[in-house]
PDB file of C-alpha atoms and ligand atoms in Angstrom:
ATOM      1  CA  MET A   1       0.014  -0.105  -0.036  1.00 92.00           C
ATOM      2  CA  GLY A   2       1.471   2.900  -1.045  1.00 96.00           C
ATOM      3  CA  PHE A   3       1.395   7.168   0.550  1.00 97.00           C
ATOM      4  CA  THR A   4       2.144  10.349  -0.330  1.00 98.00           C
ATOM      5  CA  GLY A   5       2.154  13.265   2.081  1.00 98.00           C
ATOM      6  CA  GLN A   6       3.298  16.848   2.766  1.00 98.00           C
ATOM      7  CA  CYS A   7       4.179  19.257   5.541  1.00 98.00           C
ATOM      8  CA  ARG A   8       1.852  22.118   5.467  1.00 98.00           C
ATOM      9  CA  CYS A   9       3.686  24.653   3.500  1.00 98.00           C
ATOM     10  CA  GLY A  10       4.723  21.554   0.920  1.00 98.00           C
ATOM     11  CA  LEU A  11       8.454  21.833   0.957  1.00 98.00           C
ATOM     12  CA  VAL A  12       9.250  18.457   1.910  1.00 98.00           C
ATOM     13  CA  ARG A  13       7.586  15.671   0.296  1.00 98.00           C
ATOM     14  CA  LEU A  14       7.170  12.383   0.973  1.00 98.00           C
ATOM     15  CA  GLN A  15       6.475   8.736  -0.521  1.00 98.00           C
ATOM     16  CA  LEU A  16       6.536   5.385   1.542  1.00 97.00           C
ATOM     17  CA  GLN A  17       5.158   1.766   1.253  1.00 96.00           C
ATOM     18  CA  VAL A  18       3.625  -0.268   3.299  1.00 95.00           C
ATOM     19  CA  ASP A  19       2.257  -3.779   4.175  1.00 92.00           C
ATOM     20  CA  THR A  20      -1.561  -4.081   4.094  1.00 92.00           C
ATOM     21  CA  PRO A  21      -3.317  -3.819   6.577  1.00 91.00           C
ATOM     22  CA  ALA A  22      -1.304  -0.406   7.603  1.00 94.00           C
ATOM     23  CA  PRO A  23       0.128  -0.276  10.635  1.00 95.00           C
ATOM     24  CA  LEU A  24      -1.152   2.834  11.636  1.00 97.00           C
ATOM     25  CA  TYR A  25      -1.627   3.502  15.737  1.00 97.00           C
ATOM     26  CA  ALA A  26      -2.879   5.729  17.991  1.00 98.00           C
ATOM     27  CA  CYS A  27      -0.327   6.867  20.574  1.00 98.00           C
ATOM     28  CA  HIS A  28      -1.828   9.010  23.467  1.00 98.00           C
ATOM     29  CA  CYS A  29       1.067   9.165  25.788  1.00 97.00           C
ATOM     30  CA  LEU A  30       1.771  13.151  27.310  1.00 97.00           C
ATOM     31  CA  ASN A  31       4.911  13.999  25.326  1.00 94.00           C
ATOM     32  CA  CYS A  32       2.977  12.887  21.568  1.00 96.00           C
ATOM     33  CA  GLN A  33       0.106  15.508  22.730  1.00 97.00           C
ATOM     34  CA  ARG A  34       2.847  18.350  23.673  1.00 96.00           C
ATOM     35  CA  TRP A  35       4.734  17.558  19.826  1.00 93.00           C
ATOM     36  CA  SER A  36       0.933  17.436  18.022  1.00 93.00           C
ATOM     37  CA  GLY A  37      -1.145  19.734  19.940  1.00 95.00           C
ATOM     38  CA  SER A  38      -3.681  17.465  20.193  1.00 96.00           C
ATOM     39  CA  ALA A  39      -5.429  14.750  22.299  1.00 97.00           C
ATOM     40  CA  PHE A  40      -3.273  11.646  20.754  1.00 97.00           C
ATOM     41  CA  ALA A  41      -0.732  10.948  17.545  1.00 97.00           C
ATOM     42  CA  LEU A  42      -1.173   9.223  15.126  1.00 97.00           C
ATOM     43  CA  HIS A  43       1.469   7.075  13.721  1.00 97.00           C
ATOM     44  CA  MET A  44       2.740   4.892  10.827  1.00 97.00           C
ATOM     45  CA  LEU A  45       5.272   2.239  11.297  1.00 96.00           C
ATOM     46  CA  CYS A  46       7.704   2.007   8.270  1.00 96.00           C
ATOM     47  CA  VAL A  47      11.106   0.246   7.216  1.00 96.00           C
ATOM     48  CA  ALA A  48      13.127   3.263   6.775  1.00 96.00           C
ATOM     49  CA  GLN A  49      13.965   2.333   3.576  1.00 96.00           C
ATOM     50  CA  ALA A  50      10.077   2.064   2.159  1.00 97.00           C
ATOM     51  CA  VAL A  51       9.898   6.162   2.946  1.00 97.00           C
ATOM     52  CA  GLU A  52      11.140   8.510   0.607  1.00 98.00           C
ATOM     53  CA  VAL A  53      11.727  12.305   1.668  1.00 97.00           C
ATOM     54  CA  SER A  54      12.374  15.401  -1.014  1.00 97.00           C
ATOM     55  CA  GLY A  55      12.899  19.119   0.847  1.00 97.00           C
ATOM     56  CA  GLY A  56      15.032  20.885   3.417  1.00 96.00           C
ATOM     57  CA  MET A  57      14.485  19.433   6.821  1.00 97.00           C
ATOM     58  CA  SER A  58      15.591  19.913  10.094  1.00 98.00           C
ATOM     59  CA  THR A  59      16.050  17.645  12.430  1.00 98.00           C
ATOM     60  CA  TYR A  60      15.813  17.633  17.131  1.00 97.00           C
ATOM     61  CA  SER A  61      17.109  14.904  18.652  1.00 97.00           C
ATOM     62  CA  TYR A  62      17.083  13.799  22.119  1.00 96.00           C
ATOM     63  CA  GLU A  63      18.869  11.059  24.735  1.00 96.00           C
ATOM     64  CA  HIS A  64      15.795   8.359  26.375  1.00 89.00           C
ATOM     65  CA  GLU A  65      16.550   5.554  28.642  1.00 89.00           C
ATOM     66  CA  GLY A  66      20.223   5.465  26.767  1.00 95.00           C
ATOM     67  CA  GLN A  67      18.505   5.533  23.569  1.00 96.00           C
ATOM     68  CA  THR A  68      18.171   8.291  21.334  1.00 97.00           C
ATOM     69  CA  SER A  69      15.641   9.805  19.264  1.00 96.00           C
ATOM     70  CA  THR A  70      15.690  11.896  16.125  1.00 97.00           C
ATOM     71  CA  GLN A  71      12.550  13.673  14.990  1.00 97.00           C
ATOM     72  CA  TYR A  72      12.527  15.084  11.481  1.00 98.00           C
ATOM     73  CA  ALA A  73      10.252  18.632  10.379  1.00 98.00           C
ATOM     74  CA  CYS A  74      10.291  20.703   8.069  1.00 98.00           C
ATOM     75  CA  GLY A  75      12.971  23.286   7.739  1.00 97.00           C
ATOM     76  CA  SER A  76      10.436  26.014   6.051  1.00 97.00           C
ATOM     77  CA  CYS A  77       6.598  25.250   8.276  1.00 98.00           C
ATOM     78  CA  PHE A  78       8.030  23.200  11.340  1.00 96.00           C
ATOM     79  CA  THR A  79       5.310  20.219  10.207  1.00 97.00           C
ATOM     80  CA  ARG A  80       7.094  17.070  11.768  1.00 97.00           C
ATOM     81  CA  LEU A  81       7.241  14.365   9.387  1.00 98.00           C
ATOM     82  CA  PHE A  82       9.328  11.466  11.203  1.00 98.00           C
ATOM     83  CA  ASN A  83      11.357  10.731  13.445  1.00 97.00           C
ATOM     84  CA  GLU A  84      13.867   7.134  13.777  1.00 97.00           C
ATOM     85  CA  THR A  85      15.270   6.181  17.203  1.00 95.00           C
ATOM     86  CA  THR A  86      18.299   3.836  18.491  1.00 96.00           C
ATOM     87  CA  ALA A  87      15.823   1.562  19.915  1.00 91.00           C
ATOM     88  CA  ALA A  88      14.437   0.435  16.664  1.00 91.00           C
ATOM     89  CA  PRO A  89      16.750   0.987  13.717  1.00 94.00           C
ATOM     90  CA  GLY A  90      16.070   1.019  10.159  1.00 96.00           C
ATOM     91  CA  MET A  91      12.946   2.157  11.506  1.00 96.00           C
ATOM     92  CA  ARG A  92      10.590   5.009  10.539  1.00 97.00           C
ATOM     93  CA  VAL A  93       7.838   6.121  12.441  1.00 97.00           C
ATOM     94  CA  VAL A  94       6.000   8.664  10.118  1.00 98.00           C
ATOM     95  CA  ARG A  95       3.206  11.406  11.554  1.00 97.00           C
ATOM     96  CA  ALA A  96       0.000   9.460   9.240  1.00 97.00           C
ATOM     97  CA  GLY A  97      -1.595  13.053   9.650  1.00 96.00           C
ATOM     98  CA  VAL A  98       1.186  14.211   7.097  1.00 97.00           C
ATOM     99  CA  LEU A  99      -0.186  11.488   4.753  1.00 97.00           C
ATOM    100  CA  GLU A 100      -2.952  11.580   2.167  1.00 97.00           C
ATOM    101  CA  GLY A 101      -5.674   8.772   2.287  1.00 93.00           C
ATOM    102  CA  ALA A 102      -4.665   7.907   5.941  1.00 91.00           C
ATOM    103  CA  GLY A 103      -7.777   9.686   7.682  1.00 89.00           C
ATOM    104  CA  GLN A 104      -9.813   6.823   5.715  1.00 93.00           C
ATOM    105  CA  LEU A 105      -7.757   4.181   8.278  1.00 93.00           C
ATOM    106  CA  ALA A 106      -8.273   3.156  11.477  1.00 94.00           C
ATOM    107  CA  PRO A 107      -5.608   2.757  13.827  1.00 97.00           C
ATOM    108  CA  MET A 108      -4.516  -0.852  14.696  1.00 96.00           C
ATOM    109  CA  ALA A 109      -3.150  -0.590  18.396  1.00 97.00           C
ATOM    110  CA  HIS A 110      -3.751   2.217  20.900  1.00 98.00           C
ATOM    111  CA  ILE A 111      -1.322   3.195  23.271  1.00 98.00           C
ATOM    112  CA  TRP A 112      -0.136   4.669  26.675  1.00 98.00           C
ATOM    113  CA  VAL A 113      -4.091   4.585  26.911  1.00 98.00           C
ATOM    114  CA  LYS A 114      -3.906   5.416  30.446  1.00 98.00           C
ATOM    115  CA  CYS A 115      -2.688   9.359  29.794  1.00 98.00           C
ATOM    116  CA  LYS A 116      -5.736   9.101  27.323  1.00 98.00           C
ATOM    117  CA  GLN A 117      -8.108  12.426  27.032  1.00 98.00           C
ATOM    118  CA  PRO A 118     -11.156  11.438  29.088  1.00 97.00           C
ATOM    119  CA  TRP A 119     -13.920  12.362  26.572  1.00 98.00           C
ATOM    120  CA  PHE A 120     -12.276   9.685  23.766  1.00 97.00           C
ATOM    121  CA  VAL A 121     -13.949   6.607  23.506  1.00 97.00           C
ATOM    122  CA  LEU A 122     -11.742   3.417  22.604  1.00 96.00           C
ATOM    123  CA  PRO A 123     -13.232   1.794  19.911  1.00 94.00           C
ATOM    124  CA  GLU A 124     -14.123  -1.834  20.977  1.00 94.00           C
ATOM    125  CA  GLY A 125     -12.170  -5.075  20.001  1.00 94.00           C
ATOM    126  CA  VAL A 126      -9.217  -2.229  19.186  1.00 96.00           C
ATOM    127  CA  ALA A 127      -6.023  -3.813  20.647  1.00 97.00           C
ATOM    128  CA  GLN A 128      -4.782  -1.490  23.290  1.00 97.00           C
ATOM    129  CA  TRP A 129      -2.197  -0.748  26.422  1.00 98.00           C
ATOM    130  CA  PRO A 130      -1.893   1.494  29.505  1.00 98.00           C
ATOM    131  CA  GLU A 131       1.577   2.179  28.231  1.00 97.00           C
ATOM    132  CA  SER A 132       3.591   0.806  26.117  1.00 94.00           C
ATOM    133  CA  PRO A 133       3.099  -3.010  24.981  1.00 95.00           C
ATOM    134  CA  THR A 134       6.392  -5.212  24.702  1.00 93.00           C
ATOM    135  CA  PRO A 135       7.595  -5.149  20.979  1.00 90.00           C
ATOM    136  CA  GLU A 136       6.642  -8.609  19.942  1.00 93.00           C
ATOM    137  CA  ALA A 137       2.524  -7.859  21.234  1.00 95.00           C
ATOM    138  CA  PHE A 138       2.719  -4.091  19.707  1.00 93.00           C
ATOM    139  CA  MET A 139       4.124  -6.131  15.768  1.00 91.00           C
ATOM    140  CA  SER A 140       1.050  -9.086  16.825  1.00 94.00           C
ATOM    141  CA  ALA A 141      -1.037  -6.386  16.518  1.00 95.00           C
ATOM    142  CA  LEU A 142       0.051  -4.135  13.669  1.00 92.00           C
ATOM    143  CA  ASN A 143      -0.011  -7.266  11.672  1.00 88.00           C
ATOM    144  CA  GLY A 144      -3.870  -7.745  11.867  1.00 77.00           C
TER     145      GLY A 144
HETATM  146 ZN1   ZN B 201       6.577  22.758   5.289  1.00 91.69          ZN
HETATM  147 ZN1   ZN B 202       3.625   9.054  22.358  1.00 91.69          ZN
END
C-alpha cells in the first residue's frame, strides 16, 4: 500500500510503502499530546528504506533511557514528519496526519491509554495498552 504526503507548506514531500493492513497506531502519551498539540498522535511504523523524502528538513535529537530519538521536521514550516530511534534501527515512525488518505484508515492499536483524554472513547475490539506494549505484542497487533 502506497502513500504520499507533505508538510503544511509543501516544501517537504514524502512517499512511502507499507504492508496491508497499514501499521497505523495512536499514542496517547503526554509527550505525543504536547508534540502534536492534540489529544493523541497518529503514527505509521515504516521500514526506513520504504520512506522517500524530498525537501529541506530540520532535526531535533534527544536521549531517552540510553537511546537517541531524532525528529525530522520541515525546515520552513516546522511540520513534524517522522522520527527515528536507535531503539528500533532501520525503522521510521511517520506522523500519519501528513499522509494523503490516511484518514480513511482506523488505527490497529492504541498505546499509553492511561493518559488518554477522558472524552475520547476507545473503539471496541482494538488492541490497547495502558503504557507501551512489548515489541512482540505490538507487532502482532499491527500485523492484524
Ligand atoms: Zn513545510
Ligand atoms: Zn506517545
